[in-house]
Amino acid sequence: MDEKMKMEGEYDIQNFWNFPEGLRRKVKVGKFSPHAPCGQQLSLHEDLIQWSIGFTQTPRSVCTERCGPGFRKSPQEGKPACCFSCTPCPENEISNETGEWN
């Protein structure tokens, strides 16, 4: 790992389940690991999420959607792992990924 990059920890993703009479329970519904392979950093069990009234889908939250052909993802120092800059690929190199978020 590049010495300039900080070691980042894994994060649990929690959801609060609301019960009658004001009771709440915190439930782990996933985790984020910046060390996992690209595209597998976020693990989320959507079936465990209790949504507020009017919400039925997982919101998307990324700093950058994707890089176009001829560009690659470069981490941004001091920003979350989902944030990156699109920099041109070095000459004579190609990517084996589309760079799209699924």
XYZ file of C-alpha atoms in Angstrom:
102
model
C 0.000 0.000 0.000
C 1.242 3.491 -0.841
C 2.776 5.134 2.232
C 0.883 8.339 1.451
C -2.470 6.596 1.781
C -3.831 6.194 5.285
C -5.037 2.833 6.532
C -8.800 3.130 6.830
C -10.944 1.004 9.075
C -14.094 -0.900 8.257
C -17.422 0.678 9.119
C -20.655 -0.995 10.175
C -23.840 0.409 8.667
C -26.615 0.653 11.226
C -30.359 1.138 10.894
C -32.741 2.031 13.701
C -35.896 -0.024 13.896
C -38.751 1.870 15.529
C -41.285 0.044 17.656
C -44.479 1.226 19.330
C -44.212 3.280 22.522
C -40.957 4.911 21.405
C -38.788 1.797 21.616
C -35.896 1.606 19.115
C -33.399 -1.077 18.205
C -30.125 -0.559 16.351
C -29.568 -3.244 13.695
C -26.417 -3.831 11.617
C -27.543 -3.879 7.976
C -24.164 -3.864 6.259
C -20.549 -2.724 6.261
C -18.137 -0.604 4.276
C -14.561 -1.800 3.790
C -12.150 0.376 1.785
C -9.790 -2.629 1.567
C -12.275 -4.800 -0.376
C -11.977 -5.123 -4.168
C -13.472 -2.325 -6.227
C -17.224 -2.716 -6.474
C -17.344 -4.875 -3.334
C -16.487 -2.220 -0.747
C -20.104 -1.770 0.296
C -22.062 -4.758 1.578
C -25.699 -3.953 2.341
C -28.612 -6.205 3.338
C -31.485 -4.107 1.999
C -34.059 -6.593 3.288
C -33.062 -5.650 6.869
C -33.581 -1.908 6.403
C -36.669 -0.406 7.983
C -37.566 2.610 5.856
C -39.304 5.769 6.986
C -42.763 6.332 5.572
C -42.508 7.351 1.917
C -39.046 5.836 1.315
C -38.669 2.439 -0.366
C -35.219 2.450 -2.042
C -31.590 2.729 -1.030
C -30.304 6.238 -1.793
C -27.135 6.521 -3.912
C -24.261 8.430 -2.426
C -20.982 8.642 -4.299
C -18.642 11.538 -4.892
C -17.943 10.563 -8.497
C -20.167 8.388 -10.680
C -17.601 6.885 -13.083
C -14.589 7.536 -15.259
C -14.902 7.491 -19.032
C -12.886 5.431 -21.502
C -9.170 6.198 -21.335
C -9.323 7.299 -17.688
C -8.796 5.541 -14.370
C -9.805 6.165 -10.769
C -7.252 7.893 -8.546
C -7.976 8.255 -4.814
C -8.300 11.778 -3.426
C -6.124 12.290 -0.375
C -8.093 13.106 2.757
C -11.465 12.159 1.223
C -13.627 9.027 1.641
C -12.782 5.957 -0.450
C -15.797 6.584 -2.695
C -14.239 9.870 -3.857
C -11.760 9.770 -6.692
C -10.420 11.792 -9.570
C -10.465 10.535 -13.137
C -6.927 10.657 -14.485
C -5.778 9.611 -17.957
C -4.518 6.035 -18.222
C -0.754 5.784 -18.782
C 0.301 5.182 -22.367
C 0.237 1.494 -23.404
C -2.053 0.527 -20.474
C -5.713 -0.489 -20.523
C -8.297 -1.111 -17.833
C -10.147 -4.398 -17.472
C -13.102 -2.681 -15.734
C -15.819 -0.367 -17.013
C -15.636 2.010 -14.050
C -19.395 1.917 -13.590
C -21.051 1.636 -10.178
C -23.622 -1.111 -9.914
